[in-house]
Short mmCIF file of C-alpha atoms in Angstrom, two decimals:
data_model
loop_
_atom_site.label_atom_id
_atom_site.label_comp_id
_atom_site.label_asym_id
_atom_site.label_seq_id
_atom_site.Cartn_x
_atom_site.Cartn_y
_atom_site.Cartn_z
CA MET A 1 -105.84 -63.23 12.45
CA THR A 2 -105.50 -63.29 16.21
CA SER A 3 -108.77 -62.43 18.08
CA ILE A 4 -108.72 -59.63 20.64
CA ALA A 5 -109.27 -62.09 23.34
CA ASP A 6 -106.23 -64.09 22.40
CA GLN A 7 -104.14 -60.84 22.26
CA PHE A 8 -105.23 -60.03 25.74
CA LYS A 9 -104.51 -63.55 26.91
CA GLU A 10 -100.97 -63.27 25.48
CA LYS A 11 -100.51 -59.88 27.17
CA ILE A 12 -101.66 -61.40 30.53
CA GLU A 13 -99.28 -64.33 30.19
CA GLN A 14 -96.42 -62.04 29.37
CA GLY A 15 -97.23 -59.64 32.19
CA LYS A 16 -97.71 -56.77 29.90
CA MET A 17 -101.04 -55.65 31.34
CA PRO A 18 -101.14 -52.41 33.24
CA GLU A 19 -102.32 -52.23 36.86
CA PRO A 20 -106.01 -51.66 37.14
CA ILE A 21 -107.14 -48.85 39.41
CA PRO A 22 -107.52 -50.47 42.89
CA ARG A 23 -111.10 -50.76 44.29
CA TRP A 24 -110.25 -48.83 47.46
CA ARG A 25 -109.45 -45.70 45.38
CA VAL A 26 -112.80 -45.86 43.59
CA GLN A 27 -114.68 -46.37 46.84
CA PHE A 28 -112.79 -43.51 48.45
CA LYS A 29 -113.70 -41.24 45.54
CA HIS A 30 -117.32 -42.17 45.77
CA ALA A 31 -117.30 -41.78 49.60
CA ALA A 32 -115.71 -38.29 49.23
CA LEU A 33 -118.23 -37.28 46.66
CA TRP A 34 -121.23 -38.32 48.80
CA ILE A 35 -119.66 -36.65 51.82
CA LEU A 36 -119.26 -33.47 49.76
CA PHE A 37 -122.87 -33.84 48.54
CA CYS A 38 -124.17 -34.25 52.07
CA SER A 39 -122.12 -31.33 53.29
CA PHE A 40 -123.46 -29.13 50.50
CA VAL A 41 -127.06 -30.15 51.32
CA VAL A 42 -126.57 -29.64 55.07
CA VAL A 43 -124.87 -26.22 54.84
CA GLY A 44 -127.16 -25.21 51.95
CA THR A 45 -130.24 -26.08 53.91
CA ALA A 46 -128.87 -24.21 56.96
CA SER A 47 -128.11 -21.14 54.74
CA SER A 48 -131.58 -21.21 53.17
CA GLY A 49 -132.93 -21.48 56.70
CA VAL A 50 -131.21 -18.29 57.67
CA ALA A 51 -132.35 -16.65 54.39
CA VAL A 52 -135.96 -17.64 55.06
CA TRP A 53 -135.64 -16.39 58.66
CA PHE A 54 -134.46 -12.99 57.49
CA MET A 55 -136.97 -12.65 54.76
CA THR A 56 -139.88 -13.49 57.07
CA ASP A 57 -138.82 -11.05 59.77
CA PRO A 58 -141.93 -9.00 60.47
CA GLY A 59 -139.77 -6.14 61.71
CA GLY A 60 -137.90 -6.10 58.39
CA LEU A 61 -140.97 -6.31 56.35
CA LEU A 62 -142.65 -3.45 58.10
CA PHE A 63 -139.62 -1.34 57.83
CA GLU A 64 -140.59 1.89 56.14
CA TYR A 65 -137.74 4.22 56.84
CA LYS A 66 -137.19 5.60 53.34
CA ASN A 67 -139.21 6.40 50.38
CA GLY A 68 -137.21 4.32 47.93
CA ASP A 69 -138.99 2.27 45.19
CA ALA A 70 -140.31 -1.20 46.04
CA LEU A 71 -137.43 -3.01 44.19
CA SER A 72 -134.67 -1.23 46.16
CA ARG A 73 -136.51 -1.83 49.41
CA ILE A 74 -136.80 -5.52 48.56
CA LEU A 75 -133.11 -5.70 47.55
CA ASP A 76 -132.13 -4.00 50.84
CA LEU A 77 -134.18 -6.51 52.92
CA LEU A 78 -132.99 -9.56 50.96
CA PRO A 79 -130.26 -11.46 52.85
CA LEU A 80 -128.21 -11.64 49.56
CA PHE A 81 -125.21 -13.39 51.14
CA TRP A 82 -127.25 -16.26 52.48
CA ILE A 83 -129.40 -16.49 49.32
CA LEU A 84 -126.20 -16.62 47.17
CA LEU A 85 -124.57 -19.22 49.46
CA SER A 86 -127.72 -21.42 49.20
CA LEU A 87 -127.73 -21.14 45.47
CA ILE A 88 -124.03 -21.98 45.14
CA LEU A 89 -124.40 -25.03 47.36
CA ALA A 90 -127.63 -26.09 45.60
CA VAL A 91 -125.91 -25.97 42.24
CA GLY A 92 -122.96 -27.90 43.62
CA ALA A 93 -125.18 -30.61 45.11
CA ILE A 94 -127.04 -30.88 41.80
CA ALA A 95 -123.81 -31.18 39.86
CA ILE A 96 -122.50 -33.95 42.18
CA PHE A 97 -125.88 -35.85 42.00
CA VAL A 98 -126.10 -35.62 38.25
CA HIS A 99 -122.53 -37.00 37.85
CA ALA A 100 -123.05 -39.69 40.60
CA PRO A 101 -123.03 -43.33 39.21
CA ARG A 102 -126.84 -43.47 38.88
CA GLY A 103 -127.56 -39.72 38.64
CA TYR A 104 -128.17 -39.78 34.93
CA ARG A 105 -131.32 -41.84 35.35
CA HIS A 106 -133.07 -38.68 36.55
CA ARG A 107 -133.66 -35.52 34.56
CA THR A 108 -131.48 -32.69 35.68
CA VAL A 109 -134.48 -30.45 35.96
CA VAL A 110 -136.15 -32.90 38.36
CA ILE A 111 -132.98 -33.14 40.45
CA GLY A 112 -132.65 -29.38 40.49
CA GLY A 113 -136.30 -28.87 41.39
CA ALA A 114 -136.07 -31.47 44.18
CA VAL A 115 -132.96 -29.94 45.63
CA PHE A 116 -134.38 -26.34 45.52
CA LEU A 117 -137.66 -27.61 47.04
CA ALA A 118 -135.76 -29.41 49.83
CA PHE A 119 -133.73 -26.38 50.55
CA ILE A 120 -136.82 -24.17 50.78
CA ALA A 121 -138.90 -26.75 52.80
CA PHE A 122 -136.14 -27.65 55.29
CA GLY A 123 -134.91 -24.07 55.40
CA GLY A 124 -138.45 -23.09 56.36
CA ALA A 125 -138.50 -25.77 59.03
CA ILE A 126 -135.18 -24.66 60.49
CA SER A 127 -136.38 -21.06 60.49
CA ALA A 128 -139.60 -22.09 62.19
CA THR A 129 -137.77 -24.04 64.91
CA GLY A 130 -135.63 -20.91 65.75
CA MET A 131 -132.38 -22.72 64.74
CA SER A 132 -131.61 -19.98 62.17
CA ASP A 133 -130.96 -17.44 64.89
CA LYS A 134 -128.31 -19.72 66.40
CA ILE A 135 -126.78 -20.43 62.92
CA GLU A 136 -126.59 -16.71 62.10
CA SER A 137 -125.25 -15.98 65.54
CA ALA A 138 -122.48 -18.62 65.06
CA ALA A 139 -121.74 -17.27 61.59
CA SER A 140 -121.41 -13.79 62.95
CA ARG A 141 -118.36 -14.86 64.94
CA MET A 142 -116.57 -15.90 61.72
CA PRO A 143 -113.95 -13.42 60.46
CA GLY A 144 -115.28 -11.36 57.54
CA TYR A 145 -119.00 -11.80 58.38
CA LYS A 146 -119.00 -8.24 59.79
CA TYR A 147 -118.63 -6.87 56.27
CA ILE A 148 -121.84 -8.56 55.36
CA GLN A 149 -123.68 -7.63 58.58
CA ARG A 150 -122.49 -4.07 58.92
CA PRO A 151 -124.35 -2.55 55.92
CA ARG A 152 -127.53 -4.14 57.05
CA MET A 153 -127.18 -2.81 60.60
CA ALA A 154 -126.25 0.64 59.27
CA GLN A 155 -129.66 0.79 57.58
CA PHE A 156 -131.37 0.80 60.85
CA MET A 157 -129.15 3.55 62.35
CA GLN A 158 -130.33 6.51 60.35
CA MET A 159 -131.86 8.93 62.73
CA GLU A 160 -132.03 11.67 60.15
CA GLN A 161 -134.20 9.32 58.05
CA ASN A 162 -136.51 8.09 60.90
CA THR A 163 -134.99 4.98 62.29
CA ILE A 164 -132.91 4.07 65.29
CA ILE A 165 -131.97 0.85 67.20
CA GLY A 166 -130.72 0.39 70.70
CA ARG A 167 -131.17 -1.08 74.09
CA ILE A 168 -133.80 0.28 76.52
CA GLN A 169 -132.19 1.49 79.69
CA GLU A 170 -135.10 3.04 81.61
CA THR A 171 -138.82 3.45 80.96
CA HIS A 172 -140.94 6.23 82.22
CA ASN A 173 -144.50 7.37 81.62
CA GLY A 174 -144.48 8.42 77.92
CA TRP A 175 -140.75 8.30 77.33
CA LEU A 176 -137.78 5.99 77.68
CA LEU A 177 -134.03 6.17 77.64
CA LEU A 178 -132.32 4.25 74.90
CA GLN A 179 -128.72 3.50 74.42
CA ASP A 180 -127.77 3.16 70.73
CA PRO A 181 -124.87 0.86 69.65
CA ARG A 182 -122.34 3.81 69.88
CA GLY A 183 -123.02 4.29 73.47
CA ILE A 184 -125.15 7.47 72.97
CA VAL A 185 -128.18 7.65 75.30
CA TRP A 186 -131.30 8.95 73.59
CA GLN A 187 -134.46 10.25 75.10
CA VAL A 188 -137.32 8.79 73.14
CA ASP A 189 -140.81 10.08 73.32
CA VAL A 190 -143.17 7.08 73.08
CA SER A 191 -146.40 8.89 74.00
CA GLN A 192 -147.67 8.69 70.38
CA CYS A 193 -146.19 5.33 69.75
CA VAL A 194 -147.81 2.12 68.50
CA SER A 195 -146.22 -0.97 69.92
CA ARG A 196 -146.77 -4.33 68.37
CA GLN A 197 -145.66 -6.29 71.31
CA ASN A 198 -147.05 -6.06 74.81
CA ASN A 199 -143.89 -6.52 76.82
CA ILE A 200 -141.49 -4.73 74.51
CA LEU A 201 -141.01 -1.81 76.91
CA GLU A 202 -138.80 -3.68 79.31
CA PRO A 203 -135.31 -2.40 80.27
CA GLY A 204 -132.62 -4.33 78.52
CA ASN A 205 -134.71 -5.12 75.38
CA CYS A 206 -133.15 -4.45 72.01
CA VAL A 207 -135.66 -2.31 70.07
CA HIS A 208 -136.09 -0.79 66.67
CA ILE A 209 -137.81 2.58 66.71
CA ILE A 210 -139.37 4.27 63.74
CA GLY A 211 -140.41 7.79 64.12
CA VAL A 212 -140.06 11.35 63.07
CA PRO A 213 -136.67 12.17 61.38
CA SER A 214 -134.46 13.59 64.13
CA THR A 215 -132.24 16.61 63.64
CA THR A 216 -131.68 16.91 67.45
CA VAL A 217 -128.98 14.74 68.94
CA GLU A 218 -130.29 12.56 71.83
CA PHE A 219 -133.92 13.15 71.23
CA PHE A 220 -136.20 11.00 69.08
CA GLU A 221 -139.94 10.95 68.62
CA ALA A 222 -141.22 7.45 68.18
CA GLU A 223 -144.19 6.35 66.11
CA GLN A 224 -143.65 2.57 66.05
CA LEU A 225 -141.79 0.36 68.51
CA LEU A 226 -140.61 -2.99 67.19
CA PRO A 227 -138.31 -5.62 68.39
CA CYS A 228 -134.75 -5.40 66.89
CA PRO A 229 -134.67 -6.82 63.33
CA ARG A 230 -133.42 -10.34 63.06
CA GLY A 231 -129.76 -10.66 63.03
CA VAL A 232 -129.13 -7.30 64.74
CA ARG A 233 -127.36 -7.86 67.97
CA ILE A 234 -126.48 -4.88 69.96
CA GLN A 235 -123.32 -6.42 71.39
CA HIS A 236 -122.03 -7.17 67.95
CA VAL A 237 -122.79 -3.67 66.69
CA GLN A 238 -120.84 -2.30 69.70
CA GLN A 239 -117.94 -4.52 68.93
CA TYR A 240 -117.93 -3.29 65.33
CA LEU A 241 -118.14 0.30 66.25
CA LYS A 242 -115.63 0.11 69.02
CA GLY A 243 -112.62 2.36 68.18
CA GLN A 244 -114.37 3.99 65.17
CA VAL A 245 -116.65 6.30 67.06
CA LYS A 246 -115.42 9.42 68.76
CA GLU A 247 -116.91 10.68 71.93
CA PRO A 248 -120.43 11.95 71.26
CA VAL A 249 -120.74 15.65 70.84
CA ARG A 250 -122.98 17.17 73.49
CA MET B 1 -109.26 -70.23 38.90
CA ALA B 2 -108.99 -72.19 35.66
CA PRO B 3 -110.53 -70.40 32.66
CA THR B 4 -112.88 -73.32 32.05
CA GLU B 5 -114.50 -72.64 35.52
CA TYR B 6 -115.29 -69.15 34.29
CA GLN B 7 -117.56 -70.35 31.62
CA ASN B 8 -120.48 -70.92 34.03
CA LYS B 9 -120.23 -67.55 35.62
CA THR B 10 -122.26 -64.53 34.79
CA ASP B 11 -120.72 -61.48 33.16
CA GLU B 12 -121.15 -59.56 36.39
CA GLU B 13 -119.48 -62.26 38.42
CA LEU B 14 -116.62 -62.35 35.94
CA ALA B 15 -116.26 -58.61 36.02
CA GLN B 16 -115.88 -58.79 39.77
CA SER B 17 -113.18 -61.46 39.41
CA VAL B 18 -111.08 -59.42 36.99
CA LEU B 19 -109.31 -57.51 39.79
CA SER B 20 -108.05 -60.70 41.27
CA ASP B 21 -107.52 -62.60 38.05
CA ALA B 22 -107.07 -60.87 34.69
CA ASN B 23 -107.98 -64.14 32.91
CA ALA B 24 -111.65 -63.50 33.67
CA LEU B 25 -111.41 -60.54 31.26
CA VAL B 26 -110.39 -62.89 28.44
CA VAL B 27 -113.65 -64.79 28.93
CA LEU B 28 -115.58 -61.64 28.92
CA ILE B 29 -113.88 -60.40 25.78
CA ARG B 30 -114.73 -63.72 23.99
CA ARG B 31 -118.37 -63.30 24.91
CA TYR B 32 -118.59 -59.68 23.66
CA GLU B 33 -115.97 -59.32 20.99
CA SER B 34 -118.02 -59.99 17.87
CA ARG B 35 -121.14 -58.10 18.86
CA LEU B 36 -119.16 -55.06 19.94
CA LEU B 37 -117.19 -55.11 16.75
CA SER B 38 -120.53 -55.06 14.86
CA TYR B 39 -121.79 -52.23 17.07
CA ILE B 40 -118.64 -50.09 16.48
CA ARG B 41 -119.04 -50.63 12.76
CA ARG B 42 -122.69 -49.88 12.81
CA ILE B 43 -122.46 -46.58 14.62
CA SER B 44 -119.30 -45.50 12.96
CA GLY B 45 -119.05 -47.21 9.68
CA SER B 46 -115.42 -47.71 10.40
CA SER B 47 -113.15 -50.36 8.78
CA ILE B 48 -112.67 -53.72 10.55
CA GLU B 49 -109.13 -52.71 11.52
CA ASP B 50 -110.21 -49.40 12.94
CA ALA B 51 -113.06 -51.06 14.78
CA GLU B 52 -110.68 -53.65 16.18
CA ASP B 53 -108.37 -50.85 17.44
CA ILE B 54 -111.20 -49.03 19.11
CA LEU B 55 -112.37 -52.31 20.74
CA GLN B 56 -108.92 -53.16 21.94
CA GLU B 57 -108.63 -49.76 23.64
CA SER B 58 -112.07 -50.10 24.96
CA PHE B 59 -111.22 -53.39 26.64
CA MET B 60 -108.05 -51.95 27.96
CA ASP B 61 -110.06 -49.05 29.47
CA ALA B 62 -112.55 -51.50 30.91
CA TYR B 63 -109.70 -53.49 32.59
CA LYS B 64 -108.03 -50.36 34.00
CA HIS B 65 -111.36 -49.11 35.43
CA ILE B 66 -112.96 -52.45 36.26
CA ALA B 67 -113.19 -51.28 39.97
CA ASN B 68 -115.65 -48.65 38.71
CA PHE B 69 -118.11 -51.32 37.50
CA ASP B 70 -121.22 -51.32 39.62
CA PRO B 71 -122.42 -54.95 39.83
CA SER B 72 -125.99 -53.82 40.26
CA LEU B 73 -125.85 -52.69 36.63
CA LYS B 74 -125.55 -55.10 33.64
CA PHE B 75 -122.06 -55.59 32.56
CA SER B 76 -123.20 -55.44 28.95
CA SER B 77 -124.41 -51.89 29.41
CA TRP B 78 -121.22 -50.93 31.06
CA ILE B 79 -119.03 -52.28 28.32
CA TYR B 80 -121.30 -50.90 25.59
CA ARG B 81 -120.99 -47.45 27.22
CA ILE B 82 -117.18 -47.63 27.17
CA VAL B 83 -117.16 -48.85 23.64
CA HIS B 84 -119.67 -46.21 22.56
CA ASN B 85 -117.63 -43.38 24.19
CA ARG B 86 -114.38 -44.69 22.66
CA THR B 87 -115.95 -44.93 19.27
CA ILE B 88 -117.45 -41.39 19.41
CA SER B 89 -114.21 -39.80 20.78
CA ALA B 90 -112.01 -41.64 18.31
CA TYR B 91 -114.03 -40.14 15.46
CA ARG B 92 -114.27 -36.70 17.09
CA LYS B 93 -110.49 -36.70 17.58
CA LYS B 94 -110.00 -37.28 13.87
CA LYS B 95 -112.63 -34.55 13.36
CA LYS B 96 -114.25 -36.91 11.08
CA GLU B 97 -117.94 -37.45 10.59
CA LEU B 98 -119.23 -40.84 11.27
CA GLY B 99 -119.21 -42.83 8.17
CA ASP B 100 -121.86 -45.00 6.53
CA MET B 101 -123.13 -47.53 8.91
CA SER B 102 -122.14 -51.15 8.18
CA ILE B 103 -124.97 -53.53 7.52
CA ASP B 104 -124.67 -56.66 5.55
CA ALA B 105 -127.47 -57.48 3.12
CA ASP B 106 -128.24 -60.65 5.03
CA ASP B 107 -128.15 -58.74 8.38
CA ASP B 108 -131.57 -59.31 9.96
CA ALA B 109 -131.04 -56.43 12.32
CA PHE B 110 -132.31 -53.80 9.88
CA LYS B 111 -135.34 -55.91 9.21
CA ARG B 112 -136.08 -55.80 12.94
CA MET B 113 -135.88 -52.13 12.76
CA MET B 114 -138.23 -52.01 9.83
CA ALA B 115 -140.68 -54.29 11.78
CA ALA B 116 -140.51 -51.86 14.71
CA ASN B 117 -144.06 -50.51 13.98
CA ASP B 118 -146.81 -50.86 11.55
CA ASP B 119 -145.65 -48.07 9.24
CA THR B 120 -142.12 -49.19 8.82
CA ALA B 121 -143.25 -52.81 8.60
CA ARG B 122 -145.25 -51.83 5.64
CA LEU B 123 -142.19 -50.14 4.16
CA ALA B 124 -140.27 -53.37 4.75
CA ASP B 125 -142.85 -55.25 2.83
CA GLN B 126 -142.14 -52.81 -0.01
CA ASN B 127 -138.65 -54.19 -0.29
CA LEU B 128 -136.77 -51.49 1.61
CA THR B 129 -133.29 -52.84 1.18
CA ALA B 130 -130.24 -52.70 3.44
CA GLU B 131 -128.70 -50.18 1.03
CA THR B 132 -131.78 -47.90 1.56
CA VAL B 133 -131.55 -48.23 5.33
CA LYS B 134 -127.84 -47.36 5.21
CA LYS B 135 -128.61 -44.30 3.22
CA ILE B 136 -131.31 -43.18 5.56
CA MET B 137 -129.19 -43.85 8.60
CA LYS B 138 -126.16 -42.01 7.11
CA ASP B 139 -128.26 -38.77 6.89
CA MET B 140 -129.59 -39.05 10.47
CA SER B 141 -127.94 -37.33 13.32
CA GLU B 142 -125.37 -39.17 15.55
CA ARG B 143 -127.85 -39.50 18.42
CA ASP B 144 -130.79 -40.61 16.20
CA ARG B 145 -128.76 -43.24 14.57
CA THR B 146 -127.25 -44.49 17.81
CA VAL B 147 -130.61 -44.93 19.58
CA LEU B 148 -132.12 -46.74 16.56
CA ILE B 149 -129.12 -49.10 16.37
CA LEU B 150 -129.14 -49.78 20.07
CA ALA B 151 -132.98 -50.30 20.24
CA TYR B 152 -133.57 -52.31 17.06
CA MET B 153 -130.24 -53.79 15.98
CA GLU B 154 -128.59 -54.46 19.36
CA GLU B 155 -132.08 -55.09 20.87
CA LYS B 156 -131.32 -53.17 24.06
CA THR B 157 -134.15 -52.21 26.34
CA TYR B 158 -134.83 -48.56 27.25
CA ASP B 159 -133.18 -49.05 30.61
CA GLU B 160 -130.04 -50.54 29.03
CA ILE B 161 -129.90 -47.70 26.47
CA SER B 162 -130.34 -45.28 29.45
CA ASP B 163 -127.28 -46.86 31.00
CA ILE B 164 -125.21 -46.86 27.88
CA LEU B 165 -125.98 -43.26 26.82
CA ARG B 166 -126.19 -42.01 30.47
CA ALA B 167 -129.62 -40.40 29.92
CA PRO B 168 -132.95 -40.77 31.76
CA PRO B 169 -135.03 -43.62 30.34
CA GLY B 170 -137.93 -41.16 29.63
CA THR B 171 -135.48 -39.05 27.43
CA VAL B 172 -134.34 -42.17 25.65
CA ALA B 173 -137.97 -43.17 24.85
CA THR B 174 -138.45 -39.75 23.37
CA TRP B 175 -135.26 -39.90 21.33
CA ILE B 176 -136.27 -43.31 20.03
CA ARG B 177 -139.78 -42.22 19.07
CA ARG B 178 -138.45 -39.08 17.30
CA ALA B 179 -135.72 -40.95 15.48
CA LYS B 180 -138.29 -43.54 14.33
CA GLN B 181 -140.51 -40.75 12.98
CA LYS B 182 -137.57 -39.25 11.11
CA PHE B 183 -136.59 -42.71 9.81
CA GLN B 184 -140.20 -43.31 8.54
CA LYS B 185 -140.29 -39.94 6.86
CA ALA B 186 -137.06 -40.48 5.14
CA ALA B 187 -137.96 -44.11 4.19
CA ILE B 188 -141.10 -42.93 2.45
CA HIS B 189 -139.04 -40.52 0.23
CA LEU B 190 -136.40 -43.12 -0.44
CA LYS B 191 -138.32 -46.33 -1.04
CA PRO B 192 -137.50 -48.17 -4.20
CA GLY B 193 -139.53 -47.15 -7.19
CA THR B 194 -139.22 -43.47 -6.41
CA ASN B 195 -136.59 -41.29 -8.08
CA ASN B 196 -135.10 -40.15 -4.79
CA ILE B 197 -132.45 -42.92 -4.44
#
């Protein structure tokens, strides 16, 4: 009986062997996978940085505009888009690493834990360095992001509940003029107000005011004065509202 | 390069030469043919003809994907992995359970397995035969059987088994420990002199 080695030798001599996959194709595939892995890690870390930045917003955490239960408050405050994006990219990065040539040598749970820890640690670092603001600002220019941002902004514009955001136009003794994103100018009584920042009462500042639920257009009684919540940018709100809002009723 | 010049090369060097000269593969096949045939028969219990078919297909796979071989790994682990996967998938395709393992009565490999630790060594002293080992192995799960064969019959290290089965070395160590315990338990029930055989 002919050995397998002899059968192969015969095939080689007769030129019946198929072409092996060229090395460049394998190297290209590996390089593409590692580039994809690195992209997932970089974008995932950036996303988790933005998520951490939102979640650690003191203004957001102090936000007491409605009497909903704790769970619904937490869900409202969680930047679900960024958390979901981080999770998807983390799972993608784990899957690529597990299937990498040497990935099987590590337990999936260890790889998963390491990726999640790295995302949280580096995300925290990105948030601490202030990069998250720039990342979120850049993301807000992408088409479609407004659909994620708008519901969050709308939460802060509920005067009948007790909350309003806007830009300070003028400050006076015990009151100020505030222009909301729709262009309406409000007179805000700040005489009973607690401010958490010394220099917050400067014209041009974007502020978040929590106060007495307002039933009167253009007048609001403030109890707390906070900087605008993270991710809320008046100019963006104005862009979103442009064309949607009719002239304010006087 | 003349085939005789390949004889002094390591497996890994030969594997790297295959892309430029397919004759290097012939030398590798000669080095691995018989032990891989035994391995296929041990894990699948297939006939010599079936095992040869599987091996031939495995070497063809290895040739086609030789660029995938990572020279920092052992070639033997890589080729064992291909053969292992081919064997398992061949049997799964046929929706057939793996048959009896193939051990010859004069095969020392099963004695090595018996001598793996004190308890099993004691069982070996009590004339645990190749037939008994075959019966125990037949009743074991595919994974238990594979790790025992790789560890004690093919004499692979944990790292090599990890590379062959694509599992973390720690997990491999756990699999082997559990498989050994199951083997010992079954051997106690099946040892000659009892009515269980």
